[in-house]
């Protein structure tokens, strides 16, 4: 072979190696679930990158690779058995699902008598940090692992900061790896802490992050079959990986590529490499060589027969969920024949659409209990309008739609019926107040004035501190008011007409408005008859001193309240030209029907109506009656919620629950979506009159009106997926809050306005606080995977599953349990995989 041919072959081999490495890096990065920042914090499935494999296999992968458990402690299942929440029949069904576990009921009960052995099974591949931990016998300070995480976290906090830091990171103009490397080669902290040659090791690495990763993997001697596992483990060592994944996710929605997560991986590996280079002693080198030998021998598959103790807990988790599912199915079947199923009313007095959020179930049931003539509807709280809502004085707004979607329209806030000079005056007031508030805050926290400010002005805040602490006043203004006076705020509304905002098109054209109105009404199964008043009720939460406040708002609205979407939807559906267009398409909204936008405060259960001044005069009495109905329903809902909130006296329930929204010491202003366990898409008659205890997402769906099954496809690929994200986030934060949650809420400190640290240092925390799933003595959220029930033909659902691999993976791999409610018999069937449905009793 001549020299040219040899050079060509070598070049081709190197290119193949580079492609393989990039593919492995991409696969590892895809395992990480994104973390949305606090300003629009939304629930995310922490196992998002693992839904392509079965739940049980993922449990093994997490124990062996990520070194994290995704099941409850053995004592939890032992207690459930004693309480009857696990029984022999359920254990037998669970064992049938996992024949590879090699267990029977007797051995399962025997294992239940004691806790699982301490410690995880051998790692598929150890990191440098893990080997150092082992040599230090768990002393996190001696091993320097905690120091490494602190240092990487401090860099990320300054690099990704969104305005919290007074002194910005000087390298932010660079990409993350280049920025870190620029600082690291001058940073003496690691060497002061005993990491010899840290700067030299970093400086010797390639400037390209992919090349750096390749060099590090080669120098560490990671076995070829263990490379992806090693990369996954390194990524899961850092909570900041989740935020970096969010940055990439947002770029993908805009059609861009972003390698922030890849570059953070290079930073993490470079730190591990520097630790490796600093340890030349025989003890470490021997331990590392032994770890690499182990990594080369272990099989690729992570099966239950390799981890017998894990197999026990997987089967017990299945049995626990089987009992829950059995009881829920029995209640659904019993309700089928009850008197509550009265069919759809000829013309209800009021129709009230609420978000499918589980908290709406309590309010809907209360409203129907007190007012049987009212028909309630469940639909995703963005009401089918994927908008970016821009408040007055802003050039950008927030995405008011599920994070799976990109806003299709920009809607701007304006002052209704105002002359240009009046709107300019409101805008000026708002901008002035923002500037004054910003200047005041800067003065209070500046290095020069902070101490003198407290000395001279501190006593002036005594009265406010006292009233805020007593719950008489609110410590901070409502984030949605933005400093507007109440008389001006009442006149503020959305601008729907097409226009321009810094070169971006805003509003809706006439044809777009009609198209969206038709799609929304059909998706809600609301094509007639129409009541005189139709309430479109978004939801939000009122809390103070709560970094995760947006997580209690509407996930369907991207972590914002649903006010903007409800008002936009109502305005469009009340438009006479839109109604003419709908009438031409077979949807006739009567002239005496009016849509009203509203907002349900899930902390207080108050419902606020918007744009009342636009209501036709002939409907004034209807509106007055509606307000009374809503007030009575709110009281009944508060009475139901009080026990879980620890409000003992029913007479004081209204005042006590409302006070929680103003209490800056309250770690549980409400329970959010804790307890969520079911998603039901069916006519309301299927669940009306059934007490689901605020644990079910309720989506209205009448399949007879959905002949082409497009609405079914929309439900299964959008709201159902979002509900699964919520369910699995609560699941993860319950089974292992240290890995998938954000720890103790009382210790949280906001970092970069992006997320929280638990304490004054450490890693970015993901997921929900411990107080969101536990009341101090018991779990409020049950770790149960989502049970989905859809009243639709099984063949139609099969078609959707075959067309959408993502939702098919959720079903076939056991991340959600899909059931059909389409038949009229006494059997509810569960989907095993597309085309295969089994009676629920046989699991």
mmCIF file of C-alpha atoms in Angstrom, residues 105-366:
data_model
loop_
_atom_site.group_PDB
_atom_site.id
_atom_site.type_symbol
_atom_site.label_atom_id
_atom_site.label_comp_id
_atom_site.label_asym_id
_atom_site.label_seq_id
_atom_site.Cartn_x
_atom_site.Cartn_y
_atom_site.Cartn_z
ATOM 1 C CA UNK A 105 -45.078 -15.008 46.376
ATOM 2 C CA UNK A 106 -43.378 -16.762 49.291
ATOM 3 C CA UNK A 107 -39.918 -15.471 48.379
ATOM 4 C CA UNK A 108 -41.391 -12.027 47.819
ATOM 5 C CA UNK A 109 -42.938 -11.987 51.285
ATOM 6 C CA UNK A 110 -39.725 -13.318 52.759
ATOM 7 C CA UNK A 111 -37.790 -10.455 51.159
ATOM 8 C CA UNK A 112 -40.356 -7.993 52.500
ATOM 9 C CA UNK A 113 -39.580 -8.913 56.089
ATOM 10 C CA UNK A 114 -36.264 -7.032 55.963
ATOM 11 C CA UNK A 115 -34.842 -3.994 54.248
ATOM 12 C CA UNK A 116 -32.792 -4.361 51.093
ATOM 13 C CA UNK A 117 -29.034 -4.574 51.706
ATOM 14 C CA UNK A 118 -27.305 -1.222 51.917
ATOM 15 C CA UNK A 119 -25.370 -0.020 48.920
ATOM 16 C CA UNK A 120 -25.927 -0.242 45.199
ATOM 17 C CA UNK A 121 -24.809 -3.108 42.940
ATOM 18 C CA UNK A 122 -21.458 -2.790 41.173
ATOM 19 C CA UNK A 123 -21.289 0.166 38.809
ATOM 20 C CA UNK A 124 -21.263 -0.479 35.092
ATOM 21 C CA UNK A 125 -18.463 2.045 34.890
ATOM 22 C CA UNK A 126 -17.049 4.127 37.718
ATOM 23 C CA UNK A 127 -16.056 7.773 37.425
ATOM 24 C CA UNK A 128 -12.804 9.142 38.755
ATOM 25 C CA UNK A 129 -14.812 10.888 41.458
ATOM 26 C CA UNK A 130 -16.447 7.613 42.512
ATOM 27 C CA UNK A 131 -13.113 5.821 42.808
ATOM 28 C CA UNK A 132 -11.769 8.720 44.877
ATOM 29 C CA UNK A 133 -14.844 8.506 47.070
ATOM 30 C CA UNK A 134 -14.151 4.843 47.650
ATOM 31 C CA UNK A 135 -10.556 5.506 48.651
ATOM 32 C CA UNK A 136 -11.700 8.276 51.000
ATOM 33 C CA UNK A 137 -14.267 5.899 52.555
ATOM 34 C CA UNK A 138 -17.122 8.268 51.817
ATOM 35 C CA UNK A 139 -15.507 11.409 53.246
ATOM 36 C CA UNK A 140 -16.731 13.944 50.679
ATOM 37 C CA UNK A 141 -14.262 16.588 51.805
ATOM 38 C CA UNK A 142 -11.210 14.357 51.612
ATOM 39 C CA UNK A 143 -12.230 13.074 48.172
ATOM 40 C CA UNK A 144 -12.563 16.630 46.772
ATOM 41 C CA UNK A 145 -15.656 15.537 44.814
ATOM 42 C CA UNK A 146 -17.847 18.087 46.594
ATOM 43 C CA UNK A 147 -15.253 20.753 45.822
ATOM 44 C CA UNK A 148 -15.349 19.822 42.135
ATOM 45 C CA UNK A 149 -19.151 20.077 42.000
ATOM 46 C CA UNK A 150 -19.074 23.404 43.863
ATOM 47 C CA UNK A 151 -16.544 24.840 41.437
ATOM 48 C CA UNK A 152 -18.404 23.726 38.310
ATOM 49 C CA UNK A 153 -21.671 24.966 39.797
ATOM 50 C CA UNK A 154 -20.158 28.361 40.632
ATOM 51 C CA UNK A 155 -18.956 28.722 37.037
ATOM 52 C CA UNK A 156 -22.378 27.733 35.653
ATOM 53 C CA UNK A 157 -24.143 30.142 37.994
ATOM 54 C CA UNK A 158 -22.091 33.080 36.741
ATOM 55 C CA UNK A 159 -22.084 31.987 33.101
ATOM 56 C CA UNK A 160 -25.834 31.361 32.791
ATOM 57 C CA UNK A 161 -26.888 34.184 35.148
ATOM 58 C CA UNK A 162 -29.963 36.133 34.020
ATOM 59 C CA UNK A 163 -29.469 39.339 35.966
ATOM 60 C CA UNK A 164 -29.003 38.310 39.586
ATOM 61 C CA UNK A 165 -25.253 38.917 39.676
ATOM 62 C CA UNK A 166 -24.060 42.510 39.979
ATOM 63 C CA UNK A 167 -20.739 41.636 38.314
ATOM 64 C CA UNK A 168 -21.257 39.589 35.138
ATOM 65 C CA UNK A 169 -18.912 36.800 34.127
ATOM 66 C CA UNK A 170 -16.348 38.427 31.773
ATOM 67 C CA UNK A 171 -16.167 35.343 29.522
ATOM 68 C CA UNK A 172 -19.890 35.039 28.726
ATOM 69 C CA UNK A 173 -19.237 36.086 25.124
ATOM 70 C CA UNK A 174 -17.479 32.746 24.634
ATOM 71 C CA UNK A 175 -19.015 29.300 24.385
ATOM 72 C CA UNK A 176 -19.203 27.491 27.771
ATOM 73 C CA UNK A 177 -16.153 25.225 27.389
ATOM 74 C CA UNK A 178 -13.967 28.028 26.048
ATOM 75 C CA UNK A 179 -15.198 30.362 28.788
ATOM 76 C CA UNK A 180 -14.461 27.850 31.535
ATOM 77 C CA UNK A 181 -11.067 26.945 30.096
ATOM 78 C CA UNK A 182 -10.117 30.633 29.866
ATOM 79 C CA UNK A 183 -10.773 31.041 33.572
ATOM 80 C CA UNK A 184 -9.522 27.629 34.704
ATOM 81 C CA UNK A 185 -5.966 28.040 33.420
ATOM 82 C CA UNK A 186 -5.576 30.991 35.834
ATOM 83 C CA UNK A 187 -7.578 29.524 38.736
ATOM 84 C CA UNK A 188 -5.362 28.563 41.688
ATOM 85 C CA UNK A 189 -8.208 27.345 43.916
ATOM 86 C CA UNK A 190 -7.971 23.677 42.844
ATOM 87 C CA UNK A 191 -4.244 23.560 43.503
ATOM 88 C CA UNK A 192 -4.717 25.225 46.886
ATOM 89 C CA UNK A 193 -7.149 22.409 47.657
ATOM 90 C CA UNK A 194 -4.553 19.785 46.746
ATOM 91 C CA UNK A 195 -5.239 19.059 43.073
ATOM 92 C CA UNK A 196 -1.678 19.227 41.798
ATOM 93 C CA UNK A 197 -1.081 20.443 38.252
ATOM 94 C CA UNK A 198 -4.724 21.401 37.683
ATOM 95 C CA UNK A 199 -3.956 24.383 35.451
ATOM 96 C CA UNK A 200 -1.386 22.429 33.472
ATOM 97 C CA UNK A 201 -3.831 19.571 32.873
ATOM 98 C CA UNK A 202 -6.539 21.941 31.652
ATOM 99 C CA UNK A 203 -4.172 23.925 29.432
ATOM 100 C CA UNK A 204 -2.952 20.718 27.759
ATOM 101 C CA UNK A 205 -6.466 19.734 26.653
ATOM 102 C CA UNK A 206 -7.672 20.549 23.122
ATOM 103 C CA UNK A 207 -9.678 23.740 22.685
ATOM 104 C CA UNK A 208 -12.452 21.881 20.842
ATOM 105 C CA UNK A 209 -14.814 20.241 23.352
ATOM 106 C CA UNK A 210 -15.380 17.077 21.297
ATOM 107 C CA UNK A 211 -11.656 16.592 20.796
ATOM 108 C CA UNK A 212 -11.126 17.207 24.512
ATOM 109 C CA UNK A 213 -13.683 14.525 25.387
ATOM 110 C CA UNK A 214 -11.979 12.086 23.014
ATOM 111 C CA UNK A 215 -8.556 12.729 24.517
ATOM 112 C CA UNK A 216 -9.870 12.354 28.075
ATOM 113 C CA UNK A 217 -11.643 9.063 27.329
ATOM 114 C CA UNK A 218 -8.481 7.720 25.732
ATOM 115 C CA UNK A 219 -6.185 8.831 28.546
ATOM 116 C CA UNK A 220 -8.519 7.434 31.204
ATOM 117 C CA UNK A 221 -8.671 4.100 29.382
ATOM 118 C CA UNK A 222 -12.466 3.828 29.356
ATOM 119 C CA UNK A 223 -13.424 0.488 27.697
ATOM 120 C CA UNK A 224 -15.151 0.936 24.368
ATOM 121 C CA UNK A 225 -18.423 -0.671 25.491
ATOM 122 C CA UNK A 226 -18.578 1.543 28.587
ATOM 123 C CA UNK A 227 -17.996 4.933 26.953
ATOM 124 C CA UNK A 228 -21.654 5.960 26.649
ATOM 125 C CA UNK A 229 -22.392 4.821 30.203
ATOM 126 C CA UNK A 230 -19.413 6.839 31.439
ATOM 127 C CA UNK A 231 -20.683 9.947 29.660
ATOM 128 C CA UNK A 232 -24.196 9.437 31.034
ATOM 129 C CA UNK A 233 -22.865 9.093 34.572
ATOM 130 C CA UNK A 234 -20.779 12.267 34.231
ATOM 131 C CA UNK A 235 -23.795 14.234 32.990
ATOM 132 C CA UNK A 236 -26.033 13.002 35.806
ATOM 133 C CA UNK A 237 -23.426 14.076 38.346
ATOM 134 C CA UNK A 238 -24.451 17.680 37.602
ATOM 135 C CA UNK A 239 -27.848 19.267 38.072
ATOM 136 C CA UNK A 240 -26.683 22.001 35.715
ATOM 137 C CA UNK A 241 -26.799 19.411 32.920
ATOM 138 C CA UNK A 242 -30.586 19.678 33.059
ATOM 139 C CA UNK A 243 -30.490 23.439 32.579
ATOM 140 C CA UNK A 244 -28.004 23.072 29.710
ATOM 141 C CA UNK A 245 -30.401 20.566 28.132
ATOM 142 C CA UNK A 246 -33.165 23.182 28.408
ATOM 143 C CA UNK A 247 -30.992 25.666 26.514
ATOM 144 C CA UNK A 248 -30.626 23.117 23.738
ATOM 145 C CA UNK A 249 -34.319 22.214 23.836
ATOM 146 C CA UNK A 250 -35.302 25.874 23.377
ATOM 147 C CA UNK A 251 -32.919 26.198 20.450
ATOM 148 C CA UNK A 252 -34.383 23.097 18.800
ATOM 149 C CA UNK A 253 -37.892 24.605 18.979
ATOM 150 C CA UNK A 254 -36.546 27.540 16.979
ATOM 151 C CA UNK A 255 -34.841 25.282 14.460
ATOM 152 C CA UNK A 256 -31.335 25.938 15.794
ATOM 153 C CA UNK A 257 -28.642 23.625 17.141
ATOM 154 C CA UNK A 258 -27.067 24.342 20.497
ATOM 155 C CA UNK A 259 -24.176 22.377 22.033
ATOM 156 C CA UNK A 260 -24.283 23.843 25.534
ATOM 157 C CA UNK A 261 -24.841 20.440 27.142
ATOM 158 C CA UNK A 262 -22.002 18.888 25.141
ATOM 159 C CA UNK A 263 -19.682 21.670 26.298
ATOM 160 C CA UNK A 264 -20.749 21.240 29.920
ATOM 161 C CA UNK A 265 -19.951 17.542 29.552
ATOM 162 C CA UNK A 266 -16.453 18.499 28.379
ATOM 163 C CA UNK A 267 -16.049 20.706 31.472
ATOM 164 C CA UNK A 268 -17.160 17.892 33.789
ATOM 165 C CA UNK A 269 -14.819 15.386 32.152
ATOM 166 C CA UNK A 270 -11.946 17.850 32.215
ATOM 167 C CA UNK A 271 -12.380 18.214 35.963
ATOM 168 C CA UNK A 272 -12.389 14.448 36.399
ATOM 169 C CA UNK A 273 -9.322 14.205 34.195
ATOM 170 C CA UNK A 274 -7.511 16.810 36.309
ATOM 171 C CA UNK A 275 -8.337 14.763 39.419
ATOM 172 C CA UNK A 276 -7.004 11.667 37.650
ATOM 173 C CA UNK A 277 -3.771 13.400 36.630
ATOM 174 C CA UNK A 278 -3.217 14.690 40.166
ATOM 175 C CA UNK A 279 -3.299 11.194 41.701
ATOM 176 C CA UNK A 280 -0.221 9.175 40.780
ATOM 177 C CA UNK A 281 -0.154 7.011 43.901
ATOM 178 C CA UNK A 282 -0.358 3.228 43.587
ATOM 179 C CA UNK A 283 -3.578 2.956 45.618
ATOM 180 C CA UNK A 284 -5.521 5.131 43.196
ATOM 181 C CA UNK A 285 -3.977 3.711 40.018
ATOM 182 C CA UNK A 286 -4.702 0.163 41.197
ATOM 183 C CA UNK A 287 -8.290 1.031 42.118
ATOM 184 C CA UNK A 288 -8.812 2.731 38.762
ATOM 185 C CA UNK A 289 -7.394 -0.186 36.789
ATOM 186 C CA UNK A 290 -9.660 -2.575 38.697
ATOM 187 C CA UNK A 291 -12.697 -0.377 37.939
ATOM 188 C CA UNK A 292 -11.890 -0.354 34.225
ATOM 189 C CA UNK A 293 -11.472 -4.157 34.197
ATOM 190 C CA UNK A 294 -14.901 -4.467 35.780
ATOM 191 C CA UNK A 295 -16.395 -2.096 33.201
ATOM 192 C CA UNK A 296 -15.010 -4.199 30.357
ATOM 193 C CA UNK A 297 -16.565 -7.420 31.702
ATOM 194 C CA UNK A 298 -20.105 -6.325 32.530
ATOM 195 C CA UNK A 299 -22.865 -7.069 29.983
ATOM 196 C CA UNK A 300 -24.511 -4.241 28.116
ATOM 197 C CA UNK A 301 -28.060 -5.157 29.131
ATOM 198 C CA UNK A 302 -29.214 -4.293 32.640
ATOM 199 C CA UNK A 303 -31.698 -7.036 33.497
ATOM 200 C CA UNK A 304 -33.502 -7.925 36.701
ATOM 201 C CA UNK A 305 -31.840 -11.315 36.975
ATOM 202 C CA UNK A 306 -28.529 -9.479 37.472
ATOM 203 C CA UNK A 307 -29.941 -7.495 40.413
ATOM 204 C CA UNK A 308 -32.141 -9.781 42.574
ATOM 205 C CA UNK A 309 -32.763 -7.196 45.296
ATOM 206 C CA UNK A 310 -33.886 -4.671 42.721
ATOM 207 C CA UNK A 311 -36.168 -7.309 41.172
ATOM 208 C CA UNK A 312 -37.982 -7.651 44.499
ATOM 209 C CA UNK A 313 -38.727 -3.931 44.652
ATOM 210 C CA UNK A 314 -39.762 -3.686 40.999
ATOM 211 C CA UNK A 315 -42.329 -6.452 41.517
ATOM 212 C CA UNK A 316 -43.570 -4.838 44.731
ATOM 213 C CA UNK A 317 -43.976 -1.492 42.969
ATOM 214 C CA UNK A 318 -46.020 -3.214 40.250
ATOM 215 C CA UNK A 319 -48.197 -4.900 42.882
ATOM 216 C CA UNK A 320 -48.729 -1.605 44.689
ATOM 217 C CA UNK A 321 -49.896 0.050 41.475
ATOM 218 C CA UNK A 322 -52.090 -2.906 40.504
ATOM 219 C CA UNK A 323 -54.141 -2.552 43.692
ATOM 220 C CA UNK A 324 -54.560 1.169 43.127
ATOM 221 C CA UNK A 325 -55.567 0.618 39.499
ATOM 222 C CA UNK A 326 -57.985 -2.186 40.411
ATOM 223 C CA UNK A 327 -59.814 0.055 42.876
ATOM 224 C CA UNK A 328 -59.994 2.960 40.433
ATOM 225 C CA UNK A 329 -61.354 0.750 37.646
ATOM 226 C CA UNK A 330 -64.004 -0.664 39.960
ATOM 227 C CA UNK A 331 -65.184 2.853 40.785
ATOM 228 C CA UNK A 332 -65.286 3.877 37.131
ATOM 229 C CA UNK A 333 -67.325 0.801 36.237
ATOM 230 C CA UNK A 334 -69.726 1.369 39.116
ATOM 231 C CA UNK A 335 -70.245 4.968 38.040
ATOM 232 C CA UNK A 336 -71.193 3.908 34.520
ATOM 233 C CA UNK A 337 -74.616 2.780 35.610
ATOM 234 C CA UNK A 338 -75.251 5.420 38.236
ATOM 235 C CA UNK A 339 -77.867 8.103 38.042
ATOM 236 C CA UNK A 340 -75.096 10.634 37.630
ATOM 237 C CA UNK A 341 -74.862 9.712 33.966
ATOM 238 C CA UNK A 342 -77.696 11.860 32.755
ATOM 239 C CA UNK A 343 -76.302 12.591 29.300
ATOM 240 C CA UNK A 344 -75.725 16.028 27.840
ATOM 241 C CA UNK A 345 -78.231 18.761 28.718
ATOM 242 C CA UNK A 346 -80.424 20.294 26.026
ATOM 243 C CA UNK A 347 -79.136 23.727 26.938
ATOM 244 C CA UNK A 348 -77.218 24.120 30.190
ATOM 245 C CA UNK A 349 -77.650 27.268 32.240
ATOM 246 C CA UNK A 350 -73.899 27.726 32.168
ATOM 247 C CA UNK A 351 -71.015 25.907 30.541
ATOM 248 C CA UNK A 352 -67.723 26.234 32.383
ATOM 249 C CA UNK A 353 -64.498 25.017 30.800
ATOM 250 C CA UNK A 354 -61.587 24.375 33.170
ATOM 251 C CA UNK A 355 -58.044 23.206 32.661
ATOM 252 C CA UNK A 356 -57.534 19.442 32.866
ATOM 253 C CA UNK A 357 -55.289 20.114 35.900
ATOM 254 C CA UNK A 358 -56.164 17.778 38.795
ATOM 255 C CA UNK A 359 -56.928 20.762 41.034
ATOM 256 C CA UNK A 360 -59.795 21.682 38.725
ATOM 257 C CA UNK A 361 -61.490 18.335 39.445
ATOM 258 C CA UNK A 362 -62.346 19.425 42.983
ATOM 259 C CA UNK A 363 -63.760 22.773 41.883
ATOM 260 C CA UNK A 364 -65.721 21.282 38.967
ATOM 261 C CA UNK A 365 -67.298 18.694 41.239
ATOM 262 C CA UNK A 366 -68.183 21.365 43.805
#
